[in-house]
mmCIF file of C-alpha atoms and ligand atoms in Angstrom:
data_model
loop_
_atom_site.group_PDB
_atom_site.id
_atom_site.type_symbol
_atom_site.label_atom_id
_atom_site.label_comp_id
_atom_site.label_asym_id
_atom_site.label_seq_id
_atom_site.Cartn_x
_atom_site.Cartn_y
_atom_site.Cartn_z
ATOM 1 C CA MET A 374 24.522 -14.721 4.227
ATOM 2 C CA PRO A 375 21.328 -16.001 6.163
ATOM 3 C CA HIS A 376 18.668 -18.190 4.723
ATOM 4 C CA VAL A 377 15.441 -16.173 5.284
ATOM 5 C CA ALA A 378 11.730 -17.090 5.209
ATOM 6 C CA VAL A 379 9.312 -14.571 4.237
ATOM 7 C CA VAL A 380 5.615 -15.418 5.075
ATOM 8 C CA GLY A 381 3.301 -13.675 2.651
ATOM 9 C CA ALA A 382 3.659 -12.789 -0.989
ATOM 10 C CA GLY A 383 1.956 -9.531 -0.824
ATOM 11 C CA ILE A 384 3.752 -6.469 -2.390
ATOM 12 C CA ILE A 385 5.548 -6.163 0.972
ATOM 13 C CA GLY A 386 6.768 -9.778 1.217
ATOM 14 C CA LEU A 387 7.672 -9.756 -2.577
ATOM 15 C CA SER A 388 9.668 -6.550 -2.094
ATOM 16 C CA THR A 389 11.516 -7.770 0.891
ATOM 17 C CA ALA A 390 12.404 -11.133 -0.954
ATOM 18 C CA PHE A 391 13.605 -9.165 -3.910
ATOM 19 C CA ALA A 392 15.702 -6.861 -1.585
ATOM 20 C CA LEU A 393 17.162 -9.880 0.202
ATOM 21 C CA GLN A 394 18.035 -11.657 -3.078
ATOM 22 C CA ARG A 395 19.841 -8.425 -4.131
ATOM 23 C CA ARG A 396 21.882 -8.600 -1.042
ATOM 24 C CA GLY A 397 22.786 -12.099 -1.674
ATOM 25 C CA ALA A 398 20.740 -13.853 0.887
ATOM 26 C CA GLU A 399 18.861 -16.968 0.402
ATOM 27 C CA VAL A 400 15.371 -16.601 0.613
ATOM 28 C CA THR A 401 11.977 -18.663 0.558
ATOM 29 C CA VAL A 402 8.539 -16.783 0.449
ATOM 30 C CA VAL A 403 5.504 -18.858 1.718
ATOM 31 C CA GLU A 404 2.286 -17.818 0.336
ATOM 32 C CA SER A 405 -1.014 -19.542 1.144
ATOM 33 C CA GLY A 406 -2.859 -18.177 -1.720
ATOM 34 C CA ARG A 407 -2.221 -16.298 -4.996
ATOM 35 C CA PRO A 408 0.778 -13.779 -4.743
ATOM 36 C CA GLY A 409 -0.808 -10.315 -4.600
ATOM 37 C CA GLY A 410 -4.187 -11.755 -3.721
ATOM 38 C CA GLY A 411 -4.505 -10.186 -0.349
ATOM 39 C CA GLN A 412 -4.585 -6.348 0.753
ATOM 40 C CA SER A 413 -2.242 -5.974 -2.532
ATOM 41 C CA ALA A 414 -5.270 -7.191 -4.691
ATOM 42 C CA GLY A 415 -6.787 -5.085 -7.535
ATOM 43 C CA GLN A 416 -5.512 -2.490 -10.136
ATOM 44 C CA GLY A 417 -3.944 0.712 -9.106
ATOM 45 C CA ARG A 418 -2.954 2.427 -5.995
ATOM 46 C CA ILE A 419 -2.061 6.044 -5.472
ATOM 47 C CA PHE A 420 1.599 6.896 -5.200
ATOM 48 C CA ARG A 421 1.457 10.385 -3.399
ATOM 49 C CA HIS A 422 4.307 12.332 -1.540
ATOM 50 C CA ALA A 423 2.053 14.372 0.844
ATOM 51 C CA HIS A 424 1.944 12.854 4.435
ATOM 52 C CA THR A 425 1.336 14.483 7.695
ATOM 53 C CA ASP A 426 4.511 12.993 9.180
ATOM 54 C CA ALA A 427 7.605 14.601 7.478
ATOM 55 C CA ARG A 428 9.643 11.393 8.200
ATOM 56 C CA LEU A 429 7.365 9.467 6.061
ATOM 57 C CA ILE A 430 7.548 12.087 3.264
ATOM 58 C CA GLU A 431 11.243 11.461 3.460
ATOM 59 C CA GLN A 432 10.958 7.640 3.115
ATOM 60 C CA VAL A 433 8.348 7.950 0.278
ATOM 61 C CA VAL A 434 10.721 10.183 -1.604
ATOM 62 C CA HIS A 435 13.243 7.552 -1.308
ATOM 63 C CA SER A 436 10.678 4.854 -2.294
ATOM 64 C CA ARG A 437 9.924 6.822 -5.426
ATOM 65 C CA ALA A 438 13.494 6.562 -6.422
ATOM 66 C CA LEU A 439 13.764 2.917 -5.813
ATOM 67 C CA TRP A 440 10.357 2.340 -7.907
ATOM 68 C CA ARG A 441 12.265 4.077 -10.939
ATOM 69 C CA GLN A 442 15.361 1.770 -10.183
ATOM 70 C CA TRP A 443 13.027 -1.247 -10.157
ATOM 71 C CA GLU A 444 11.444 -0.188 -13.292
ATOM 72 C CA ASP A 445 14.841 -0.347 -14.945
ATOM 73 C CA GLU A 446 15.828 -3.815 -13.399
ATOM 74 C CA LEU A 447 12.395 -5.434 -13.936
ATOM 75 C CA GLY A 448 11.747 -3.766 -17.477
ATOM 76 C CA ALA A 449 8.181 -2.627 -16.642
ATOM 77 C CA GLU A 450 6.591 0.828 -15.915
ATOM 78 C CA LEU A 451 5.454 0.513 -12.113
ATOM 79 C CA VAL A 452 4.475 3.987 -11.484
ATOM 80 C CA ALA A 453 2.486 5.927 -14.189
ATOM 81 C CA PRO A 454 4.123 9.442 -14.797
ATOM 82 C CA ASP A 455 0.632 11.345 -14.728
ATOM 83 C CA GLY A 456 0.816 12.883 -11.286
ATOM 84 C CA ALA A 457 -1.429 13.032 -8.211
ATOM 85 C CA VAL A 458 -3.975 15.598 -7.917
ATOM 86 C CA ALA A 459 -5.401 16.691 -4.634
ATOM 87 C CA ILE A 460 -8.198 19.321 -3.886
ATOM 88 C CA GLY A 461 -9.316 20.873 -0.632
ATOM 89 C CA ASP A 462 -8.537 23.315 2.110
ATOM 90 C CA GLY A 463 -5.535 21.071 3.051
ATOM 91 C CA VAL A 464 -3.745 21.741 -0.196
ATOM 92 C CA PRO A 465 -1.613 24.771 0.808
ATOM 93 C CA ALA A 466 -0.458 22.967 4.006
ATOM 94 C CA LYS A 467 0.646 19.918 1.862
ATOM 95 C CA ALA A 468 2.301 22.169 -0.704
ATOM 96 C CA GLU A 469 4.122 23.836 2.088
ATOM 97 C CA ALA A 470 5.259 20.589 3.724
ATOM 98 C CA LEU A 471 6.428 19.270 0.317
ATOM 99 C CA GLY A 472 8.420 22.516 -0.380
ATOM 100 C CA ALA A 473 11.233 21.079 2.085
ATOM 101 C CA PHE A 474 11.665 18.114 -0.511
ATOM 102 C CA PRO A 475 12.949 19.353 -3.878
ATOM 103 C CA ASP A 476 12.591 15.641 -5.210
ATOM 104 C CA ALA A 477 8.731 15.923 -4.505
ATOM 105 C CA PRO A 478 7.844 18.946 -6.798
ATOM 106 C CA VAL A 479 4.202 20.325 -6.483
ATOM 107 C CA GLU A 480 2.254 22.705 -8.827
ATOM 108 C CA LEU A 481 -0.771 24.742 -7.566
ATOM 109 C CA LEU A 482 -3.508 24.401 -10.176
ATOM 110 C CA THR A 483 -6.027 26.905 -11.403
ATOM 111 C CA PRO A 484 -9.562 25.663 -11.913
ATOM 112 C CA ALA A 485 -8.699 25.643 -15.762
ATOM 113 C CA GLU A 486 -5.632 23.746 -15.208
ATOM 114 C CA LEU A 487 -7.559 21.135 -12.943
ATOM 115 C CA HIS A 488 -10.238 20.774 -15.576
ATOM 116 C CA GLU A 489 -7.417 20.237 -18.233
ATOM 117 C CA ARG A 490 -5.811 17.519 -16.059
ATOM 118 C CA LEU A 491 -8.973 15.840 -14.905
ATOM 119 C CA PRO A 492 -11.966 16.507 -17.141
ATOM 120 C CA ALA A 493 -14.103 13.874 -15.392
ATOM 121 C CA LEU A 494 -14.381 16.247 -12.374
ATOM 122 C CA ALA A 495 -17.321 18.533 -11.891
ATOM 123 C CA ASP A 496 -16.770 22.355 -11.606
ATOM 124 C CA TYR A 497 -14.572 23.245 -8.698
ATOM 125 C CA ASP A 498 -12.739 26.479 -7.909
ATOM 126 C CA GLY A 499 -11.094 25.890 -4.551
ATOM 127 C CA PRO A 500 -7.437 24.956 -3.792
ATOM 128 C CA ALA A 501 -5.953 22.224 -5.898
ATOM 129 C CA MET A 502 -2.576 20.944 -6.578
ATOM 130 C CA LEU A 503 -0.516 18.431 -8.627
ATOM 131 C CA ASP A 504 2.181 16.065 -7.066
ATOM 132 C CA VAL A 505 4.155 15.942 -10.074
ATOM 133 C CA ARG A 506 6.121 12.724 -9.388
ATOM 134 C CA GLY A 507 3.012 11.109 -7.978
ATOM 135 C CA GLY A 508 0.793 8.779 -10.002
ATOM 136 C CA ALA A 509 -0.888 5.343 -10.157
ATOM 137 C CA ILE A 510 0.945 2.464 -9.185
ATOM 138 C CA ARG A 511 0.864 -0.323 -11.587
ATOM 139 C CA THR A 512 0.088 -2.996 -8.806
ATOM 140 C CA GLN A 513 -0.660 -5.984 -10.821
ATOM 141 C CA THR A 514 2.566 -5.455 -13.042
ATOM 142 C CA ALA A 515 4.587 -4.909 -9.913
ATOM 143 C CA VAL A 516 3.252 -8.174 -8.314
ATOM 144 C CA ARG A 517 3.751 -10.216 -11.431
ATOM 145 C CA ALA A 518 7.238 -8.759 -12.278
ATOM 146 C CA LEU A 519 8.492 -9.522 -8.718
ATOM 147 C CA THR A 520 7.029 -13.045 -8.498
ATOM 148 C CA ASP A 521 8.592 -13.947 -12.038
ATOM 149 C CA ARG A 522 11.829 -12.551 -10.794
ATOM 150 C CA LEU A 523 11.739 -14.481 -7.524
ATOM 151 C CA GLY A 524 10.714 -17.713 -9.451
ATOM 152 C CA ALA A 525 11.037 -20.989 -7.415
ATOM 153 C CA ALA A 526 11.808 -19.018 -4.277
ATOM 154 C CA VAL A 527 8.029 -18.451 -3.862
ATOM 155 C CA VAL A 528 6.204 -21.603 -2.572
ATOM 156 C CA THR A 529 2.509 -22.335 -2.094
ATOM 157 C CA ASP A 530 1.957 -23.347 1.356
ATOM 158 C CA HIS A 531 0.093 -22.110 4.604
ATOM 159 C CA VAL A 532 2.097 -21.169 7.705
ATOM 160 C CA LEU A 533 0.423 -22.410 10.839
ATOM 161 C CA ALA A 534 3.175 -21.688 13.302
ATOM 162 C CA VAL A 535 6.656 -19.977 13.775
ATOM 163 C CA ARG A 536 8.852 -20.779 16.773
ATOM 164 C CA ARG A 537 12.225 -19.984 18.004
ATOM 165 C CA ARG A 538 14.443 -23.114 18.645
ATOM 166 C CA ASP A 539 16.946 -23.721 21.205
ATOM 167 C CA ASP A 540 19.739 -23.677 18.468
ATOM 168 C CA GLY A 541 19.030 -20.146 17.610
ATOM 169 C CA ARG A 542 17.213 -20.949 14.292
ATOM 170 C CA VAL A 543 13.572 -20.231 13.568
ATOM 171 C CA GLU A 544 11.275 -23.044 12.677
ATOM 172 C CA VAL A 545 8.235 -22.547 10.127
ATOM 173 C CA ARG A 546 5.534 -25.111 10.251
ATOM 174 C CA THR A 547 3.400 -25.143 7.124
ATOM 175 C CA GLY A 548 0.610 -27.410 5.886
ATOM 176 C CA THR A 549 3.081 -29.869 4.487
ATOM 177 C CA ASP A 550 6.522 -29.035 5.860
ATOM 178 C CA VAL A 551 8.864 -28.124 8.775
ATOM 179 C CA ARG A 552 11.804 -26.014 7.946
ATOM 180 C CA ALA A 553 14.420 -24.054 9.932
ATOM 181 C CA PHE A 554 15.655 -20.616 8.940
ATOM 182 C CA ASP A 555 18.197 -18.076 10.239
ATOM 183 C CA HIS A 556 15.386 -15.269 10.169
ATOM 184 C CA VAL A 557 11.833 -15.064 9.549
ATOM 185 C CA VAL A 558 10.079 -11.970 8.250
ATOM 186 C CA LEU A 559 6.221 -11.968 8.821
ATOM 187 C CA CYS A 560 4.488 -10.082 5.937
ATOM 188 C CA ALA A 561 1.275 -11.886 6.070
ATOM 189 C CA GLY A 562 -1.052 -8.785 6.120
ATOM 190 C CA ARG A 563 -4.055 -9.599 8.308
ATOM 191 C CA GLY A 564 -2.339 -12.734 9.362
ATOM 192 C CA THR A 565 0.721 -11.225 10.888
ATOM 193 C CA ALA A 566 -0.504 -10.204 14.195
ATOM 194 C CA GLY A 567 -1.613 -13.748 14.981
ATOM 195 C CA LEU A 568 1.657 -15.339 14.014
ATOM 196 C CA ALA A 569 3.707 -12.749 15.905
ATOM 197 C CA ARG A 570 1.708 -13.285 19.141
ATOM 198 C CA ALA A 571 3.220 -16.575 19.732
ATOM 199 C CA LEU A 572 6.600 -15.016 19.404
ATOM 200 C CA ASP A 573 6.024 -12.387 22.163
ATOM 201 C CA LEU A 574 5.538 -9.781 19.536
ATOM 202 C CA ASP A 575 2.502 -7.780 20.407
ATOM 203 C CA LEU A 576 1.220 -5.729 17.317
ATOM 204 C CA PRO A 577 -1.671 -3.383 18.111
ATOM 205 C CA VAL A 578 -3.538 -3.899 14.829
ATOM 206 C CA GLU A 579 -7.032 -2.940 14.479
ATOM 207 C CA LEU A 580 -8.750 -5.033 11.733
ATOM 208 C CA ARG A 581 -11.174 -3.340 9.512
ATOM 209 C CA ALA A 582 -12.802 -3.780 6.082
ATOM 210 C CA HIS A 583 -12.928 -1.485 3.174
ATOM 211 C CA VAL A 584 -14.596 -1.311 -0.479
ATOM 212 C CA ARG A 585 -13.331 0.463 -3.476
ATOM 213 C CA VAL A 586 -15.509 0.844 -6.596
ATOM 214 C CA THR A 587 -14.464 0.929 -10.231
ATOM 215 C CA PHE A 588 -16.483 2.799 -12.806
ATOM 216 C CA ALA A 589 -16.238 3.242 -16.653
ATOM 217 C CA VAL A 590 -14.932 6.554 -17.996
ATOM 218 C CA ALA A 591 -17.884 7.984 -20.224
ATOM 219 C CA ASP A 592 -15.717 9.505 -22.866
ATOM 220 C CA PRO A 593 -11.970 8.272 -22.520
ATOM 221 C CA ASP A 594 -9.437 11.071 -22.986
ATOM 222 C CA PRO A 595 -6.487 10.249 -24.939
ATOM 223 C CA ARG A 596 -4.382 11.973 -22.159
ATOM 224 C CA PRO A 597 -3.709 9.611 -19.217
ATOM 225 C CA ALA A 598 -5.502 10.642 -15.975
ATOM 226 C CA PRO A 599 -3.782 11.318 -12.664
ATOM 227 C CA THR A 600 -4.756 9.917 -9.372
ATOM 228 C CA PHE A 601 -7.173 12.040 -7.221
ATOM 229 C CA GLN A 602 -7.735 12.917 -3.738
ATOM 230 C CA ASP A 603 -10.774 15.081 -2.614
ATOM 231 C CA GLY A 604 -10.574 16.462 0.977
ATOM 232 C CA SER A 605 -12.641 19.357 0.089
ATOM 233 C CA GLY A 606 -16.161 18.277 1.133
ATOM 234 C CA VAL A 607 -17.581 20.391 -1.717
ATOM 235 C CA PHE A 608 -19.262 17.186 -3.056
ATOM 236 C CA GLY A 609 -20.340 15.983 0.036
ATOM 237 C CA GLU A 610 -17.579 13.660 1.237
ATOM 238 C CA THR A 611 -14.068 14.139 2.445
ATOM 239 C CA GLY A 612 -11.164 11.630 2.378
ATOM 240 C CA VAL A 613 -11.989 10.487 -1.260
ATOM 241 C CA TYR A 614 -9.408 8.765 -3.381
ATOM 242 C CA ALA A 615 -9.361 7.525 -6.939
ATOM 243 C CA SER A 616 -6.856 5.932 -9.275
ATOM 244 C CA PRO A 617 -6.884 5.219 -12.885
ATOM 245 C CA TYR A 618 -6.527 1.645 -14.160
ATOM 246 C CA PRO A 619 -3.775 0.852 -16.821
ATOM 247 C CA ASP A 620 -6.788 0.600 -19.073
ATOM 248 C CA PRO A 621 -7.853 4.445 -19.549
ATOM 249 C CA ARG A 622 -11.485 3.273 -19.714
ATOM 250 C CA LEU A 623 -11.588 2.537 -16.037
ATOM 251 C CA TYR A 624 -11.325 4.565 -12.917
ATOM 252 C CA ALA A 625 -11.457 3.429 -9.370
ATOM 253 C CA VAL A 626 -12.906 5.491 -6.604
ATOM 254 C CA GLY A 627 -12.981 5.042 -2.745
ATOM 255 C CA LEU A 628 -14.115 6.727 0.321
ATOM 256 C CA SER A 629 -11.711 6.728 3.355
ATOM 257 C CA GLY A 630 -14.114 4.940 5.586
ATOM 258 C CA SER A 631 -13.938 1.346 6.585
ATOM 259 C CA THR A 632 -15.965 -0.937 8.942
ATOM 260 C CA PRO A 633 -14.991 -3.117 11.960
ATOM 261 C CA ALA A 634 -14.015 -6.632 11.664
ATOM 262 C CA HIS A 635 -13.728 -9.387 14.248
ATOM 263 C CA ALA A 636 -10.123 -10.176 14.964
ATOM 264 C CA ASP A 637 -10.746 -13.943 14.257
ATOM 265 C CA GLY A 638 -12.484 -13.131 10.845
ATOM 266 C CA GLY A 639 -15.503 -11.627 9.399
ATOM 267 C CA VAL A 640 -16.882 -8.187 9.158
ATOM 268 C CA VAL A 641 -18.986 -7.101 12.222
ATOM 269 C CA ASP A 642 -21.818 -5.521 10.108
ATOM 270 C CA PRO A 643 -21.616 -6.429 6.268
ATOM 271 C CA ALA A 644 -24.402 -3.785 5.618
ATOM 272 C CA ASP A 645 -21.793 -1.169 6.421
ATOM 273 C CA LEU A 646 -19.651 -2.396 3.392
ATOM 274 C CA ALA A 647 -22.965 -2.133 1.207
ATOM 275 C CA GLU A 648 -23.499 1.414 2.398
ATOM 276 C CA LEU A 649 -19.916 2.449 1.885
ATOM 277 C CA ALA A 650 -20.267 1.302 -1.855
ATOM 278 C CA GLU A 651 -23.617 3.049 -2.258
ATOM 279 C CA ARG A 652 -22.026 6.332 -0.826
ATOM 280 C CA THR A 653 -19.236 5.970 -3.231
ATOM 281 C CA VAL A 654 -21.585 5.705 -6.179
ATOM 282 C CA ALA A 655 -23.668 8.727 -4.907
ATOM 283 C CA TYR A 656 -20.307 10.779 -4.653
ATOM 284 C CA VAL A 657 -19.364 9.831 -8.215
ATOM 285 C CA ARG A 658 -22.841 11.049 -9.405
ATOM 286 C CA ARG A 659 -22.129 14.367 -7.769
ATOM 287 C CA ALA A 660 -18.404 14.863 -8.195
ATOM 288 C CA LEU A 661 -17.270 12.872 -11.240
ATOM 289 C CA PRO A 662 -19.876 13.391 -14.104
ATOM 290 C CA GLY A 663 -17.231 12.148 -16.399
ATOM 291 C CA LEU A 664 -17.692 8.644 -15.156
ATOM 292 C CA ARG A 665 -20.643 6.408 -15.685
ATOM 293 C CA PRO A 666 -22.148 5.833 -12.215
ATOM 294 C CA GLU A 667 -22.905 2.160 -12.537
ATOM 295 C CA PRO A 668 -20.165 -0.025 -10.818
ATOM 296 C CA VAL A 669 -18.187 -2.136 -13.067
ATOM 297 C CA GLU A 670 -16.063 -3.770 -10.104
ATOM 298 C CA HIS A 671 -15.643 -3.811 -6.547
ATOM 299 C CA VAL A 672 -12.431 -4.395 -4.602
ATOM 300 C CA HIS A 673 -12.758 -5.401 -0.972
ATOM 301 C CA CYS A 674 -9.896 -5.576 1.397
ATOM 302 C CA TRP A 675 -8.876 -5.909 4.977
ATOM 303 C CA VAL A 676 -7.333 -2.781 6.639
ATOM 304 C CA THR A 677 -4.570 -3.334 9.086
ATOM 305 C CA ARG A 678 -4.546 0.011 10.876
ATOM 306 C CA LEU A 679 -1.790 0.963 13.820
ATOM 307 C CA PRO A 680 -3.308 3.159 16.481
ATOM 308 C CA TRP A 681 -1.120 6.125 15.536
ATOM 309 C CA GLY A 682 -2.365 6.981 12.167
ATOM 310 C CA GLU A 683 -4.188 6.224 8.883
ATOM 311 C CA ASP A 684 -0.647 5.914 7.296
ATOM 312 C CA GLY A 685 1.089 4.463 10.440
ATOM 313 C CA VAL A 686 3.589 1.920 9.862
ATOM 314 C CA GLY A 687 5.890 -0.114 12.106
ATOM 315 C CA LEU A 688 8.443 -2.942 12.434
ATOM 316 C CA TRP A 689 8.639 -5.331 15.495
ATOM 317 C CA SER A 690 11.880 -7.455 15.544
ATOM 318 C CA ARG A 691 13.350 -9.758 18.265
ATOM 319 C CA ASP A 692 15.626 -12.750 18.092
ATOM 320 C CA GLY A 693 15.487 -13.913 14.615
ATOM 321 C CA VAL A 694 11.766 -12.752 13.857
ATOM 322 C CA THR A 695 10.783 -9.572 12.236
ATOM 323 C CA ALA A 696 7.015 -8.461 11.790
ATOM 324 C CA LEU A 697 5.613 -5.611 9.923
ATOM 325 C CA SER A 698 2.214 -3.872 10.144
ATOM 326 C CA GLY A 699 0.526 -0.570 8.946
ATOM 327 C CA HIS A 700 -1.868 0.820 6.169
ATOM 328 C CA ASN A 701 -1.531 2.335 2.877
ATOM 329 C CA LEU A 702 1.796 0.531 2.382
ATOM 330 C CA PHE A 703 1.890 -0.020 -1.406
ATOM 331 C CA LYS A 704 3.642 3.113 -2.292
ATOM 332 C CA GLN A 705 6.362 2.370 0.290
ATOM 333 C CA ALA A 706 7.026 -1.207 -0.828
ATOM 334 C CA PRO A 707 10.464 -0.759 -2.188
ATOM 335 C CA VAL A 708 11.831 1.263 0.924
ATOM 336 C CA LEU A 709 9.886 -1.030 3.191
ATOM 337 C CA GLY A 710 11.207 -4.058 1.605
ATOM 338 C CA GLU A 711 14.871 -2.703 1.907
ATOM 339 C CA ALA A 712 14.247 -1.974 5.719
ATOM 340 C CA LEU A 713 12.853 -5.369 6.267
ATOM 341 C CA ALA A 714 15.815 -7.067 4.342
ATOM 342 C CA GLN A 715 18.385 -5.005 6.298
ATOM 343 C CA THR A 716 16.578 -6.015 9.558
ATOM 344 C CA ALA A 717 16.555 -9.616 8.608
ATOM 345 C CA VAL A 718 20.371 -9.557 7.654
ATOM 346 C CA SER A 719 21.621 -7.500 10.560
ATOM 347 C CA GLY A 720 19.065 -8.058 13.288
ATOM 348 C CA GLN A 721 18.628 -4.140 13.766
ATOM 349 C CA VAL A 722 15.721 -2.131 12.514
ATOM 350 C CA PRO A 723 16.814 0.971 10.728
ATOM 351 C CA GLU A 724 15.486 4.238 11.810
ATOM 352 C CA PRO A 725 12.654 5.381 11.669
ATOM 353 C CA TRP A 726 10.835 2.101 11.092
ATOM 354 C CA HIS A 727 11.090 0.832 14.564
ATOM 355 C CA HIS A 728 7.449 0.759 15.946
ATOM 356 C CA SER A 729 8.504 2.865 18.952
ATOM 357 C CA ALA A 730 9.278 5.780 16.422
ATOM 358 C CA ARG A 731 5.475 5.737 15.412
ATOM 359 C CA LEU A 732 6.381 6.458 11.750
ATOM 360 C CA GLY A 733 3.205 7.872 9.860
ATOM 361 C CA ARG A 734 1.639 9.483 12.962
ATOM 362 C CA ASP A 735 -1.338 11.793 12.580
ATOM 363 C CA GLY A 736 -0.564 15.348 13.893
HETATM 364 C C1 LIG B 350 -8.907 -0.719 -2.172
HETATM 365 C C2 LIG B 350 -7.540 -0.399 -1.567
HETATM 366 C C3 LIG B 350 -6.960 0.898 -1.941
HETATM 367 C C4 LIG B 350 -5.832 1.116 -1.214
HETATM 368 N N1 LIG B 350 -5.083 2.290 -1.608
HETATM 369 C C5 LIG B 350 -3.671 2.448 -1.385
HETATM 370 C C6 LIG B 350 -3.159 3.641 -1.850
HETATM 371 O O1 LIG B 350 -3.698 4.269 -2.669
HETATM 372 N N2 LIG B 350 -1.695 3.734 -1.721
HETATM 373 C C7 LIG B 350 -0.992 2.735 -0.922
HETATM 374 O O2 LIG B 350 0.061 3.070 -0.864
HETATM 375 N N3 LIG B 350 -1.721 1.818 -0.441
HETATM 376 C C8 LIG B 350 -3.093 1.666 -0.642
HETATM 377 N N4 LIG B 350 -3.719 0.568 -0.059
HETATM 378 C C9 LIG B 350 -3.118 -0.317 0.922
HETATM 379 C C10 LIG B 350 -1.976 -1.197 0.313
HETATM 380 O O3 LIG B 350 -2.665 -2.024 -0.872
HETATM 381 C C11 LIG B 350 -1.569 -2.275 1.258
HETATM 382 O O4 LIG B 350 -1.007 -1.529 2.448
HETATM 383 C C12 LIG B 350 -0.741 -3.429 0.735
HETATM 384 O O5 LIG B 350 -1.054 -3.998 -0.273
HETATM 385 C C13 LIG B 350 -0.233 -4.353 1.867
HETATM 386 O O6 LIG B 350 0.506 -5.267 1.396
HETATM 387 P P1 LIG B 350 0.985 -6.606 2.250
HETATM 388 O O7 LIG B 350 1.958 -7.209 1.293
HETATM 389 O O8 LIG B 350 1.380 -6.111 3.657
HETATM 390 O O9 LIG B 350 -0.283 -7.360 2.522
HETATM 391 P P2 LIG B 350 -0.992 -8.476 1.589
HETATM 392 O O10 LIG B 350 -1.030 -8.030 0.207
HETATM 393 O O11 LIG B 350 -2.344 -8.632 2.216
HETATM 394 O O12 LIG B 350 -0.278 -9.654 1.679
HETATM 395 C C14 LIG B 350 -0.058 -10.460 2.778
HETATM 396 C C15 LIG B 350 0.113 -12.084 2.136
HETATM 397 O O13 LIG B 350 0.203 -13.031 3.263
HETATM 398 C C16 LIG B 350 -0.560 -14.156 2.918
HETATM 399 N N5 LIG B 350 -0.644 -14.941 4.148
HETATM 400 C C17 LIG B 350 -1.468 -14.415 5.033
HETATM 401 N N6 LIG B 350 -1.284 -15.282 6.113
HETATM 402 C C18 LIG B 350 -0.526 -16.441 5.635
HETATM 403 C C19 LIG B 350 -0.084 -17.699 6.247
HETATM 404 N N7 LIG B 350 -0.380 -17.995 7.488
HETATM 405 N N8 LIG B 350 0.877 -18.486 5.469
HETATM 406 C C20 LIG B 350 1.017 -18.147 4.375
HETATM 407 N N9 LIG B 350 0.683 -16.803 3.614
HETATM 408 C C21 LIG B 350 -0.228 -16.166 4.384
HETATM 409 C C22 LIG B 350 -1.702 -13.605 2.195
HETATM 410 O O14 LIG B 350 -2.289 -14.640 1.433
HETATM 411 C C23 LIG B 350 -1.237 -12.544 1.455
HETATM 412 O O15 LIG B 350 -1.228 -12.744 -0.047
HETATM 413 C C24 LIG B 350 -5.020 0.239 -0.585
HETATM 414 C C25 LIG B 350 -5.608 -1.067 -0.110
HETATM 415 C C26 LIG B 350 -6.875 -1.443 -0.793
HETATM 416 C C27 LIG B 350 -7.456 -2.717 -0.588
#
């Protein structure tokens, strides 16, 4: 079995390392900061099955099954069983697309049922659905459980350069070390494209920044809340997403907007982020009267978007090095970790993850 280096201990690097260890490979994860401190930071992400690309739905269904398996193996709840609610005119098409996947059941909701599920929402009588097996990902629990399981395989260091050597091995130069591996997997989030460029892997990543705002629930309900997506425009915004924290008193809300960033670091116009946060607060005042509209936390993050879609994802692999990029990847972590581990062990990118397949494309 090969010795594989994984650069980055976000959810994807940790999942890849876990999948590699389960295959019997030796693995070293190099993380410059805190595991889960990059794009994977903060509590809660939405696990939803609905995607424009049916191939991605298939992968996400597989991922849901793997999250369950990992819950048993790691002894922790990783995806809350409270469902994912979506509202808006896109609901009938989403429900129809999911109809082809018996493992991703959907229920259409009446206004009364919607209110029952999400009492924090203002009156709404348009299309609504519940993705029954969707729900809030317990992000920090997942990061902690995987980091604990990997133990000493996770080392703190910064990777400056990766290069292929003449003897067929791949050299990783960190702040304090030089080591050679049989394969290197780049899961460095916003750092991946830069490291990959020196290895003739050209990732067309657009770097942007995003903010999500957390609010207190005015009157916490004993029933756990589902995640929420609003594509209706009824409350003045489309592309809204929201996710409960494990603490039922907190609910995080984000608008799908993001702002451009310079490739070498820094947001082009920081005022954009402040405006996005203010729009989020204004949306909450209109749409979610069950939340107190004073922000209690902000989560800022880099968005690494591929040109073919908001949920676009792809793997690049050549001569001992594999790189991954994409956006909205948390829900796919187990299946993506398996795909990256398989690539590292076999040298072949499994279908449909090769970047040329443009997985997660819009339309
Ligand atoms: C507010 C917000 C909401 C989101 N909502 C959802 C959602 O609802 N559903 C969903 O599925 N996804 C969602 N996402 C996206 C999801 O969180 C990310 O796609 C995912 O966390 C990316 O994980 P990653 O491991 O690829 O990257 P990261 O978590 O960024 O991990 C990369 C790691 O590499 C390390 N690193 C970088 N360079 C180096 C180097 N040179 N040497 C050593 N280490 C290095 C970094 O420190 C970092 O820890 C959301 C993201 C945010 C921020």
